[in-house]
mmCIF file of C-alpha atoms in Angstrom:
data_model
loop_
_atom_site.group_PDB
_atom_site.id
_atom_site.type_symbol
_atom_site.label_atom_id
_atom_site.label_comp_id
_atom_site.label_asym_id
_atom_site.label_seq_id
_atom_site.Cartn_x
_atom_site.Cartn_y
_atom_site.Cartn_z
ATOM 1 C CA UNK A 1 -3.258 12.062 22.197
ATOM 2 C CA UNK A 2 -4.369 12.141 18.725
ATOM 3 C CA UNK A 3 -7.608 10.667 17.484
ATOM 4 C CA UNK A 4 -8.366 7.575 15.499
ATOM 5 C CA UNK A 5 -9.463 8.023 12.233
ATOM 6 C CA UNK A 6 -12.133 5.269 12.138
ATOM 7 C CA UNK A 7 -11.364 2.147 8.927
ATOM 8 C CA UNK A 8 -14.380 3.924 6.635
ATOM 9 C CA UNK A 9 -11.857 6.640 6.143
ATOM 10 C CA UNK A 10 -9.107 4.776 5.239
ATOM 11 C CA UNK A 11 -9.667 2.718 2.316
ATOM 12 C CA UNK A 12 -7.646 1.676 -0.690
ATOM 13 C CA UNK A 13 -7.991 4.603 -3.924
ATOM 14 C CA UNK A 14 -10.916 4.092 -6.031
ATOM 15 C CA UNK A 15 -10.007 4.294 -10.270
ATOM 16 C CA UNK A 16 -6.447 4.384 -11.162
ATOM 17 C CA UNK A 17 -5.804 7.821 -12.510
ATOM 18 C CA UNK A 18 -8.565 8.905 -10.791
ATOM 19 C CA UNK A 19 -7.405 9.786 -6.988
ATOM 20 C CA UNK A 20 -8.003 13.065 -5.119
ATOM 21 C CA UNK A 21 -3.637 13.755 -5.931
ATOM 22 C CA UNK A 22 -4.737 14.440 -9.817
ATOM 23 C CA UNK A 23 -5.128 17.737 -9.108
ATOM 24 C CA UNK A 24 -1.441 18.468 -8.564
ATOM 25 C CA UNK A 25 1.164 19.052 -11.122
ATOM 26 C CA UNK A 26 2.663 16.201 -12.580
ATOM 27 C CA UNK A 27 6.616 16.375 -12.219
ATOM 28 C CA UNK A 28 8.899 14.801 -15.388
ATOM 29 C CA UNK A 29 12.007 12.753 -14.011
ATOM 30 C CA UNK A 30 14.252 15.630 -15.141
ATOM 31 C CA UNK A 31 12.431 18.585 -13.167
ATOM 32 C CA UNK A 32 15.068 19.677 -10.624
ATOM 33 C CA UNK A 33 14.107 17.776 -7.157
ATOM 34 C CA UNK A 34 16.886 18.976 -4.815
ATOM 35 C CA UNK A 35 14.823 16.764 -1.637
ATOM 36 C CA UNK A 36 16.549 15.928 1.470
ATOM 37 C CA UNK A 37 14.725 14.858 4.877
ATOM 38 C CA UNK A 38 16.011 17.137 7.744
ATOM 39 C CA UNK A 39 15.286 14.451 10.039
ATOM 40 C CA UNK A 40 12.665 16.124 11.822
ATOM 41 C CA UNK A 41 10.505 12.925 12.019
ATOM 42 C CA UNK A 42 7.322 14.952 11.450
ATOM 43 C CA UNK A 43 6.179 13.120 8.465
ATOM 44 C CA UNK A 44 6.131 10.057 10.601
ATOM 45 C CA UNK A 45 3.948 11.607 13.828
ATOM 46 C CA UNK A 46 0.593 11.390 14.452
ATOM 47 C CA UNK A 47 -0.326 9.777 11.078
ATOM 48 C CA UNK A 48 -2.901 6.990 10.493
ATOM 49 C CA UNK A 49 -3.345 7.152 6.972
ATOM 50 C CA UNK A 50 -0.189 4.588 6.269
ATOM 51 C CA UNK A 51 -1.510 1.481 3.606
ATOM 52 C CA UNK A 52 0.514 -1.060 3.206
ATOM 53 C CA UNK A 53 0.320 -3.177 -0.214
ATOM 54 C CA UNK A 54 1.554 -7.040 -0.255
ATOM 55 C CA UNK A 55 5.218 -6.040 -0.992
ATOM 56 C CA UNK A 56 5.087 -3.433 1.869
ATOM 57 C CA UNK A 57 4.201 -5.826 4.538
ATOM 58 C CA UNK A 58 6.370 -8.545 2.944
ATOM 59 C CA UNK A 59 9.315 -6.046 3.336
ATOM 60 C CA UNK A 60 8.670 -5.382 6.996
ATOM 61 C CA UNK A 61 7.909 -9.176 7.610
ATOM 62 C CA UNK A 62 11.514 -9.852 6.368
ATOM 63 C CA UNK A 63 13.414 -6.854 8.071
ATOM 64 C CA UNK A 64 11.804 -8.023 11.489
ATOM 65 C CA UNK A 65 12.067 -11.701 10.749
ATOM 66 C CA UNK A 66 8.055 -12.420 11.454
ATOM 67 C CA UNK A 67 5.205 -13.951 9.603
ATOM 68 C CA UNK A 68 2.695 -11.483 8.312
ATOM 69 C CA UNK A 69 0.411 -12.201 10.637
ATOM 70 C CA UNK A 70 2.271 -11.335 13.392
ATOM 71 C CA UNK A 71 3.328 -8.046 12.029
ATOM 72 C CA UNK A 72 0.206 -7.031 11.551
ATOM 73 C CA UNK A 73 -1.398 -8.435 14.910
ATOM 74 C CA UNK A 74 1.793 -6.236 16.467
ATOM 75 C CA UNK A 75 1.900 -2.809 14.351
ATOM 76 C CA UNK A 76 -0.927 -2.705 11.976
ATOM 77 C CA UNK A 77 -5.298 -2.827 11.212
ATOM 78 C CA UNK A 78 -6.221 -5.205 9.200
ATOM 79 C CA UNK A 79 -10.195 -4.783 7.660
ATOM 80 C CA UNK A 80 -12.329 -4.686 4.360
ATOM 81 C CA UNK A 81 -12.759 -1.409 2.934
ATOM 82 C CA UNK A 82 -16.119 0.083 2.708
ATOM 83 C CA UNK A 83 -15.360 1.176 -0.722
ATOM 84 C CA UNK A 84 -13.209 -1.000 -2.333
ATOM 85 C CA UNK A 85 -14.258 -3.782 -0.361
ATOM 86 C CA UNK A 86 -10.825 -5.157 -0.416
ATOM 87 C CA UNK A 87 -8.672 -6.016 2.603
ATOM 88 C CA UNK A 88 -6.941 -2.998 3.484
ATOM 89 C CA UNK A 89 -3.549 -3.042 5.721
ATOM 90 C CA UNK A 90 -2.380 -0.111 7.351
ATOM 91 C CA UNK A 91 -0.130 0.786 9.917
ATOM 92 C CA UNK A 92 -1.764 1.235 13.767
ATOM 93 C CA UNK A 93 -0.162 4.016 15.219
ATOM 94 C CA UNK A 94 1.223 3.909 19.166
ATOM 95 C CA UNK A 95 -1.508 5.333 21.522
ATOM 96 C CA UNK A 96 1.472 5.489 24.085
ATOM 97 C CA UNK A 97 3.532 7.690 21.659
ATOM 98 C CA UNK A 98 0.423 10.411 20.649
ATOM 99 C CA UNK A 99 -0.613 8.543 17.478
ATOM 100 C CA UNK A 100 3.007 8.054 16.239
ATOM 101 C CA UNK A 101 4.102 5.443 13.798
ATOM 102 C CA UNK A 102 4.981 1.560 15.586
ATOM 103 C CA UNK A 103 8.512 2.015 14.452
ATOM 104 C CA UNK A 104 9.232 5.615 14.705
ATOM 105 C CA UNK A 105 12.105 5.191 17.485
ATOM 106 C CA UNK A 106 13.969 8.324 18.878
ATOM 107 C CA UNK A 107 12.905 10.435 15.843
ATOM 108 C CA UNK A 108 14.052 7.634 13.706
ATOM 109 C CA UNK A 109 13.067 4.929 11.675
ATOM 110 C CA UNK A 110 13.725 1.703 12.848
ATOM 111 C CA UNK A 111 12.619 0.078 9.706
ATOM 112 C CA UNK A 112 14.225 2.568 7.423
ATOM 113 C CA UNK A 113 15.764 0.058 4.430
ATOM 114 C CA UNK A 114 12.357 -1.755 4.524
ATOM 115 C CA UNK A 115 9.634 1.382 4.685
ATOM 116 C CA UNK A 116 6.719 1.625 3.328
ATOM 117 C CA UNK A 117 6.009 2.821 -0.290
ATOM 118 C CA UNK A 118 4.368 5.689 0.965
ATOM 119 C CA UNK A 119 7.078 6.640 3.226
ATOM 120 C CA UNK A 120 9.744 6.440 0.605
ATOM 121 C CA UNK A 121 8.152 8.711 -1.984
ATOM 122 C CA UNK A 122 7.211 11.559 1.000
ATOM 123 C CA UNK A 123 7.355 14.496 0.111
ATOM 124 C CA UNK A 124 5.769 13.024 -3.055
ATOM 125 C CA UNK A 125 2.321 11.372 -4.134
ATOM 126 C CA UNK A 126 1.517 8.789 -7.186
ATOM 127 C CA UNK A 127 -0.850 8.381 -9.216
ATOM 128 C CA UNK A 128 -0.932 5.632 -11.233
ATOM 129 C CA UNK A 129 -3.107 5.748 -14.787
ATOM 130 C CA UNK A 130 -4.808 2.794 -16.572
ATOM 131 C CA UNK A 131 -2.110 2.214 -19.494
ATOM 132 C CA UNK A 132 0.476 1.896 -16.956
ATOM 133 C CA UNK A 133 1.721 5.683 -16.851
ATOM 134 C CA UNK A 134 2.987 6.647 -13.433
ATOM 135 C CA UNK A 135 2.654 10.306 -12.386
ATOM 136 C CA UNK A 136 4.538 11.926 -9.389
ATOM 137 C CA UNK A 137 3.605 15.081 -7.983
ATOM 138 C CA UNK A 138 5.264 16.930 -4.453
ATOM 139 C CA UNK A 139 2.810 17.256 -1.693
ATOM 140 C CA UNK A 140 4.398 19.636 0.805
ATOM 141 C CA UNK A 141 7.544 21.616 -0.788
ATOM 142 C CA UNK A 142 7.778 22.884 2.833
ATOM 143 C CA UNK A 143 8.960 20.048 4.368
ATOM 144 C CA UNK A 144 12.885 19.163 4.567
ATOM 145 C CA UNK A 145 15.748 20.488 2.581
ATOM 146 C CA UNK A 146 15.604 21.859 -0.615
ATOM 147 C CA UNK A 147 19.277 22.445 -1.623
ATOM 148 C CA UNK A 148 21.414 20.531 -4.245
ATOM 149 C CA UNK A 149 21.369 20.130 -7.982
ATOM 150 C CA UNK A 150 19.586 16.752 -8.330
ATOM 151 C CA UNK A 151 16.713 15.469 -10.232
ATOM 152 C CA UNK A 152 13.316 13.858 -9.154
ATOM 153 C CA UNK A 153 14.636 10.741 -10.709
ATOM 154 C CA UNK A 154 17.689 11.238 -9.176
ATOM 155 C CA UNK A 155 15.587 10.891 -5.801
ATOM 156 C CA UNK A 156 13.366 8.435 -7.428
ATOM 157 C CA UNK A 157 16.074 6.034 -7.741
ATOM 158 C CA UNK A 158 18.086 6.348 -4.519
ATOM 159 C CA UNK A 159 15.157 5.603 -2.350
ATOM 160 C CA UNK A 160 14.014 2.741 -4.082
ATOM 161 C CA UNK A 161 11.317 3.996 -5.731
ATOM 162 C CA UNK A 162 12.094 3.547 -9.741
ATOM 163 C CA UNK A 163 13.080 -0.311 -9.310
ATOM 164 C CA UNK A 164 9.654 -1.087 -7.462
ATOM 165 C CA UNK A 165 7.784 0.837 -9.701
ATOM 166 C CA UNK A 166 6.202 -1.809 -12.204
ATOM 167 C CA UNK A 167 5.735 -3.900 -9.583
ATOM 168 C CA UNK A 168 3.437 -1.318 -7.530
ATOM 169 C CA UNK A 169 1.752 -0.542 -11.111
ATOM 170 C CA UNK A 170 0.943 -4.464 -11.064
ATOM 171 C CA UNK A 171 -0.459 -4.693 -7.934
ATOM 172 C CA UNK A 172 -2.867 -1.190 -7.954
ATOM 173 C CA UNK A 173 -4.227 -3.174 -11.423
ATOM 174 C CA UNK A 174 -4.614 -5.947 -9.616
ATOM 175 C CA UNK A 175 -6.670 -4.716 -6.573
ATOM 176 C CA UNK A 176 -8.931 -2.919 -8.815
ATOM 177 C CA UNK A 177 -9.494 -5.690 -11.068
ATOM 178 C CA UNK A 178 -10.485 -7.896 -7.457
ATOM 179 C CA UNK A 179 -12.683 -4.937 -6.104
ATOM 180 C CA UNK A 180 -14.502 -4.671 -9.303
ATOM 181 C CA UNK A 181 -15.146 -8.395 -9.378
ATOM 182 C CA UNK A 182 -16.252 -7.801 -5.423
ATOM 183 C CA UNK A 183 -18.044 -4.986 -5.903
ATOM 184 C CA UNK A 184 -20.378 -6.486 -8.660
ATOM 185 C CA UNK A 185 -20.548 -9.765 -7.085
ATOM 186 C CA UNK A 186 -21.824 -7.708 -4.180
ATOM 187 C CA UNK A 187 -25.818 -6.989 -4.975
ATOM 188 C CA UNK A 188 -26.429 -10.800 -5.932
ATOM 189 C CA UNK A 189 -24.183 -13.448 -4.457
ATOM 190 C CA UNK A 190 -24.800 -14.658 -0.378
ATOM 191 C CA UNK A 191 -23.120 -12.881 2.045
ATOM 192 C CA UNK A 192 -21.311 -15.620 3.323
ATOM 193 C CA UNK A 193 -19.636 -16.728 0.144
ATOM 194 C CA UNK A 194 -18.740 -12.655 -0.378
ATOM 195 C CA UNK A 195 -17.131 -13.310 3.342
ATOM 196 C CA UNK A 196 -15.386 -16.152 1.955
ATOM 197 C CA UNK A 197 -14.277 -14.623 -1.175
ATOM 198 C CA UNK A 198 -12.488 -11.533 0.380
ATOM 199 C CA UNK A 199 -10.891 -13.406 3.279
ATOM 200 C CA UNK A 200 -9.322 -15.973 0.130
ATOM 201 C CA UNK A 201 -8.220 -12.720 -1.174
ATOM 202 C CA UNK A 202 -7.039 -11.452 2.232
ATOM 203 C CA UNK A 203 -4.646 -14.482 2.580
ATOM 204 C CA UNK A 204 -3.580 -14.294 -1.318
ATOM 205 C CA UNK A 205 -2.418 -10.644 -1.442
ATOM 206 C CA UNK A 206 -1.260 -10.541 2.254
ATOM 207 C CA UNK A 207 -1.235 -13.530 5.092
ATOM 208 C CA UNK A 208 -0.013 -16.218 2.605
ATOM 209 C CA UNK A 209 4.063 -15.179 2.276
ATOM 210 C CA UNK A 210 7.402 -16.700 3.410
ATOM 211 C CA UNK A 211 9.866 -13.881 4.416
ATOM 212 C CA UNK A 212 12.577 -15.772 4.032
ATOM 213 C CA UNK A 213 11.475 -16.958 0.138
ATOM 214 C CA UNK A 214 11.099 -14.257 -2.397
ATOM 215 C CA UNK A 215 8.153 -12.491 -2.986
ATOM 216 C CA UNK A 216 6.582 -12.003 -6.707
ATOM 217 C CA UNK A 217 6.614 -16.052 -7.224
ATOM 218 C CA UNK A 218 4.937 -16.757 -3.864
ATOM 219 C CA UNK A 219 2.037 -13.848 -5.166
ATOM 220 C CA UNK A 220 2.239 -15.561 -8.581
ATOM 221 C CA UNK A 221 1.483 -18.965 -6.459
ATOM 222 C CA UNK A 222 -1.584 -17.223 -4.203
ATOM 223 C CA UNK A 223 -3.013 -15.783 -7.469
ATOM 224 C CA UNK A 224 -3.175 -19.122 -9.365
ATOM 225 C CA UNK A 225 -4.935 -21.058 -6.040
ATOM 226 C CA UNK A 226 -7.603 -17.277 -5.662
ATOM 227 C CA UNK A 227 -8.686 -17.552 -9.323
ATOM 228 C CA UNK A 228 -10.713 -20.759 -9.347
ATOM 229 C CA UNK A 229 -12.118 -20.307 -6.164
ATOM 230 C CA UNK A 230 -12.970 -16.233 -6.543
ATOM 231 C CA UNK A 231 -14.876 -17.560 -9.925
ATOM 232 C CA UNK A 232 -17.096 -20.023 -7.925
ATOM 233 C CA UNK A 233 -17.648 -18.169 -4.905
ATOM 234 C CA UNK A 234 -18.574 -14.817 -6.774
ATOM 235 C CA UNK A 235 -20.438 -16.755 -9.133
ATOM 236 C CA UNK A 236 -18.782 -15.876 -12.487
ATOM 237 C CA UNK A 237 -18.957 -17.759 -15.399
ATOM 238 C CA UNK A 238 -16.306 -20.075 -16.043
#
Protein backbone atom coordinates (compact mmCIF):
# COMPACT_ATOMS: atom_id res chain seq x y z
CA UNK A 1 0.00 0.00 0.00
CA UNK A 2 1.48 3.21 -0.88
CA UNK A 3 2.05 6.04 1.55
CA UNK A 4 0.29 9.32 2.05
CA UNK A 5 2.03 12.19 1.15
CA UNK A 6 0.95 14.44 4.07
CA UNK A 7 -1.22 18.20 2.72
CA UNK A 8 2.28 20.36 3.49
CA UNK A 9 3.54 18.66 0.41
CA UNK A 10 0.92 19.26 -1.74
CA UNK A 11 0.19 22.78 -2.18
CA UNK A 12 -0.85 25.00 -5.04
CA UNK A 13 2.63 26.47 -7.25
CA UNK A 14 4.10 29.47 -5.79
CA UNK A 15 4.94 32.55 -8.74
CA UNK A 16 3.60 31.97 -12.11
CA UNK A 17 6.57 31.33 -14.30
CA UNK A 18 8.32 30.41 -11.50
CA UNK A 19 7.55 26.48 -10.77
CA UNK A 20 10.12 23.70 -10.28
CA UNK A 21 8.90 22.51 -14.44
CA UNK A 22 10.99 25.79 -15.71
CA UNK A 23 13.78 23.88 -15.99
CA UNK A 24 12.56 21.79 -18.92
CA UNK A 25 12.51 22.71 -22.50
CA UNK A 26 9.78 24.65 -23.63
CA UNK A 27 8.00 22.87 -26.71
CA UNK A 28 6.43 25.36 -29.72
CA UNK A 29 2.90 24.04 -30.95
CA UNK A 30 4.59 22.89 -34.18
CA UNK A 31 7.43 20.60 -32.55
CA UNK A 32 6.48 17.09 -33.72
CA UNK A 33 4.41 15.42 -30.63
CA UNK A 34 3.54 11.98 -32.05
CA UNK A 35 1.79 11.08 -28.13
CA UNK A 36 -0.52 8.29 -27.71
CA UNK A 37 -1.46 6.61 -24.19
CA UNK A 38 -0.87 2.78 -24.44
CA UNK A 39 -3.41 2.35 -21.92
CA UNK A 40 -1.24 1.07 -19.36
CA UNK A 41 -3.00 3.10 -16.59
CA UNK A 42 0.34 3.79 -14.88
CA UNK A 43 0.09 7.47 -14.93
CA UNK A 44 -3.04 7.09 -12.93
CA UNK A 45 -1.55 4.52 -9.96
CA UNK A 46 -0.35 5.30 -6.86
CA UNK A 47 -0.41 9.12 -7.36
CA UNK A 48 -1.43 11.75 -4.76
CA UNK A 49 -0.18 14.73 -6.23
CA UNK A 50 -3.63 15.33 -8.41
CA UNK A 51 -4.97 19.37 -7.79
CA UNK A 52 -7.95 20.11 -8.91
CA UNK A 53 -8.77 23.93 -9.87
CA UNK A 54 -12.61 25.25 -9.78
CA UNK A 55 -13.26 24.11 -13.42
CA UNK A 56 -11.73 20.64 -12.61
CA UNK A 57 -14.04 19.83 -9.85
CA UNK A 58 -16.94 21.58 -11.64
CA UNK A 59 -16.29 19.10 -14.55
CA UNK A 60 -16.37 16.02 -12.36
CA UNK A 61 -19.40 17.48 -10.34
CA UNK A 62 -21.32 17.52 -13.70
CA UNK A 63 -20.09 14.11 -15.25
CA UNK A 64 -21.23 12.39 -11.87
CA UNK A 65 -24.27 14.54 -11.40
CA UNK A 66 -23.21 15.71 -7.57
CA UNK A 67 -22.71 18.92 -5.76
CA UNK A 68 -19.12 19.78 -5.08
CA UNK A 69 -19.28 19.00 -1.84
CA UNK A 70 -20.12 15.69 -2.21
CA UNK A 71 -17.46 14.97 -4.70
CA UNK A 72 -15.03 16.02 -2.70
CA UNK A 73 -16.35 14.45 0.71
CA UNK A 74 -16.37 11.06 -1.73
CA UNK A 75 -12.96 11.24 -3.88
CA UNK A 76 -10.95 14.15 -2.82
CA UNK A 77 -8.84 16.38 0.38
CA UNK A 78 -9.90 19.42 0.80
CA UNK A 79 -7.31 21.91 3.13
CA UNK A 80 -5.38 25.34 3.16
CA UNK A 81 -2.04 25.20 1.84
CA UNK A 82 0.84 25.92 4.02
CA UNK A 83 2.31 27.98 1.35
CA UNK A 84 -0.12 29.51 -0.58
CA UNK A 85 -2.50 29.50 2.07
CA UNK A 86 -5.24 28.94 -0.35
CA UNK A 87 -7.75 26.07 -0.32
CA UNK A 88 -6.22 23.39 -2.15
CA UNK A 89 -8.40 20.37 -3.76
CA UNK A 90 -6.88 17.31 -4.73
CA UNK A 91 -7.83 14.00 -5.51
CA UNK A 92 -7.69 11.22 -2.36
CA UNK A 93 -6.45 8.22 -3.73
CA UNK A 94 -8.20 4.53 -2.82
CA UNK A 95 -6.34 2.93 0.18
CA UNK A 96 -8.25 -0.31 -0.99
CA UNK A 97 -6.71 -0.02 -4.53
CA UNK A 98 -2.70 0.70 -3.30
CA UNK A 99 -2.98 4.51 -3.53
CA UNK A 100 -4.75 4.46 -6.95
CA UNK A 101 -6.84 7.24 -8.33
CA UNK A 102 -11.00 7.18 -7.01
CA UNK A 103 -11.96 6.66 -10.59
CA UNK A 104 -9.30 4.59 -12.08
CA UNK A 105 -11.71 1.48 -12.89
CA UNK A 106 -10.28 -1.73 -14.60
CA UNK A 107 -7.21 0.21 -15.88
CA UNK A 108 -9.56 2.80 -17.09
CA UNK A 109 -10.88 6.03 -16.54
CA UNK A 110 -14.22 6.26 -15.55
CA UNK A 111 -14.27 9.96 -15.77
CA UNK A 112 -12.31 10.16 -18.95
CA UNK A 113 -14.38 13.19 -20.99
CA UNK A 114 -14.36 15.13 -17.66
CA UNK A 115 -10.48 14.57 -16.27
CA UNK A 116 -8.58 16.61 -14.66
CA UNK A 117 -6.30 19.31 -16.26
CA UNK A 118 -3.43 17.58 -15.12
CA UNK A 119 -4.47 14.34 -16.45
CA UNK A 120 -5.19 15.64 -19.88
CA UNK A 121 -1.86 17.32 -20.56
CA UNK A 122 0.22 13.93 -19.10
CA UNK A 123 2.87 13.31 -20.52
CA UNK A 124 3.18 17.13 -20.41
CA UNK A 125 3.65 19.97 -17.68
CA UNK A 126 2.63 23.92 -17.83
CA UNK A 127 3.90 26.61 -16.82
CA UNK A 128 2.13 29.52 -16.98
CA UNK A 129 4.15 33.16 -17.05
CA UNK A 130 2.90 36.55 -15.72
CA UNK A 131 1.92 38.25 -19.23
CA UNK A 132 -0.21 35.39 -19.95
CA UNK A 133 2.40 33.17 -22.00
CA UNK A 134 1.75 29.49 -21.57
CA UNK A 135 4.73 27.11 -21.83
CA UNK A 136 4.46 23.26 -22.31
CA UNK A 137 7.20 21.03 -21.74
CA UNK A 138 7.09 16.72 -21.84
CA UNK A 139 7.78 15.18 -18.54
CA UNK A 140 8.42 11.50 -19.25
CA UNK A 141 9.05 10.81 -23.18
CA UNK A 142 9.08 7.19 -21.90
CA UNK A 143 5.73 6.77 -21.27
CA UNK A 144 3.12 5.60 -24.10
CA UNK A 145 3.43 5.63 -27.81
CA UNK A 146 5.49 7.70 -29.71
CA UNK A 147 4.54 6.96 -33.37
CA UNK A 148 2.61 9.21 -35.89
CA UNK A 149 3.26 12.48 -37.63
CA UNK A 150 1.31 14.90 -35.38
CA UNK A 151 2.05 18.05 -33.64
CA UNK A 152 1.97 19.09 -29.87
CA UNK A 153 -0.88 21.29 -30.83
CA UNK A 154 -2.27 18.72 -32.68
CA UNK A 155 -2.46 16.85 -29.16
CA UNK A 156 -3.10 20.07 -27.48
CA UNK A 157 -6.30 20.43 -29.14
CA UNK A 158 -7.80 16.93 -29.23
CA UNK A 159 -7.64 16.52 -25.54
CA UNK A 160 -9.09 19.62 -24.66
CA UNK A 161 -6.35 21.37 -23.67
CA UNK A 162 -6.05 24.59 -26.20
CA UNK A 163 -9.89 25.61 -25.67
CA UNK A 164 -9.44 25.65 -21.73
CA UNK A 165 -6.37 27.30 -21.90
CA UNK A 166 -7.23 31.09 -21.12
CA UNK A 167 -9.46 30.04 -18.81
CA UNK A 168 -6.74 28.02 -16.65
CA UNK A 169 -4.38 31.21 -17.32
CA UNK A 170 -7.34 33.21 -15.51
CA UNK A 171 -7.70 31.23 -12.72
CA UNK A 172 -3.61 30.55 -11.78
CA UNK A 173 -3.76 34.76 -11.86
CA UNK A 174 -6.40 34.65 -9.83
CA UNK A 175 -5.20 32.33 -6.97
CA UNK A 176 -2.05 34.18 -6.79
CA UNK A 177 -3.55 37.46 -6.68
CA UNK A 178 -5.90 35.83 -3.41
CA UNK A 179 -2.72 34.18 -1.79
CA UNK A 180 -0.83 37.34 -2.01
CA UNK A 181 -3.67 39.28 -0.45
CA UNK A 182 -3.68 36.16 2.28
CA UNK A 183 -0.34 35.94 2.68
CA UNK A 184 0.19 39.70 3.61
CA UNK A 185 -2.92 39.92 5.50
CA UNK A 186 -1.34 37.07 7.41
CA UNK A 187 1.32 38.83 10.05
CA UNK A 188 -1.38 41.53 11.16
CA UNK A 189 -5.04 40.69 10.84
CA UNK A 190 -6.84 38.10 13.76
CA UNK A 191 -6.74 34.72 13.11
CA UNK A 192 -10.23 34.24 13.08
CA UNK A 193 -11.12 36.76 10.43
CA UNK A 194 -7.95 35.05 8.26
CA UNK A 195 -10.21 31.72 9.03
CA UNK A 196 -13.07 33.50 7.73
CA UNK A 197 -11.47 35.00 4.80
CA UNK A 198 -10.08 31.71 3.24
CA UNK A 199 -13.16 29.59 3.96
CA UNK A 200 -15.25 32.77 1.83
CA UNK A 201 -12.66 32.00 -0.67
CA UNK A 202 -13.02 28.22 -0.27
CA UNK A 203 -16.78 28.43 -1.16
CA UNK A 204 -16.11 31.17 -4.06
CA UNK A 205 -13.52 29.24 -6.12
CA UNK A 206 -14.92 25.74 -5.21
CA UNK A 207 -18.20 24.73 -2.93
CA UNK A 208 -20.40 27.54 -4.41
CA UNK A 209 -21.32 25.90 -8.19
CA UNK A 210 -24.45 24.46 -9.89
CA UNK A 211 -23.46 21.50 -12.19
CA UNK A 212 -26.22 21.70 -14.04
CA UNK A 213 -25.71 25.82 -14.78
CA UNK A 214 -22.59 26.83 -16.54
CA UNK A 215 -19.58 27.58 -14.95
CA UNK A 216 -17.47 30.98 -15.70
CA UNK A 217 -20.79 33.19 -14.82
CA UNK A 218 -21.48 31.34 -11.56
CA UNK A 219 -17.33 32.14 -10.70
CA UNK A 220 -17.99 35.64 -12.10
CA UNK A 221 -21.08 35.68 -9.43
CA UNK A 222 -18.77 34.14 -6.30
CA UNK A 223 -16.04 36.69 -7.21
CA UNK A 224 -18.30 39.79 -7.07
CA UNK A 225 -19.99 38.55 -3.40
CA UNK A 226 -15.65 37.50 -2.13
CA UNK A 227 -14.43 41.02 -3.03
CA UNK A 228 -16.21 43.18 -0.47
CA UNK A 229 -16.00 40.87 2.16
CA UNK A 230 -12.05 39.67 1.48
CA UNK A 231 -11.42 43.71 1.70
CA UNK A 232 -13.00 43.95 5.23
CA UNK A 233 -11.95 40.84 6.67
CA UNK A 234 -8.20 41.22 5.51
CA UNK A 235 -8.37 44.68 6.39
CA UNK A 236 -7.52 46.46 3.09
CA UNK A 237 -8.28 49.75 2.30
CA UNK A 238 -11.31 50.37 0.48
Amino acid sequence: MSREIPDSQVDLCGELGHEEEDRFTPLGLDAPFGFSCRGCADCCKDRQDIVLSGYDLYRLCARLSLPPQVVISGFCRLYMGSVSLMPVVRLRPRQDAGGNCPFLHQDRCSVHEARPLVCALYPLGQTIEEDGRVWYFCQDESCGLHEGTGSLGDFLKHSGILEREQQDVEWAWLNLDLSRRVRRAASRVQRIRLKLAQRKICHALYLDYDPSRPYVPQLRENLARLRPALTRLLGEER
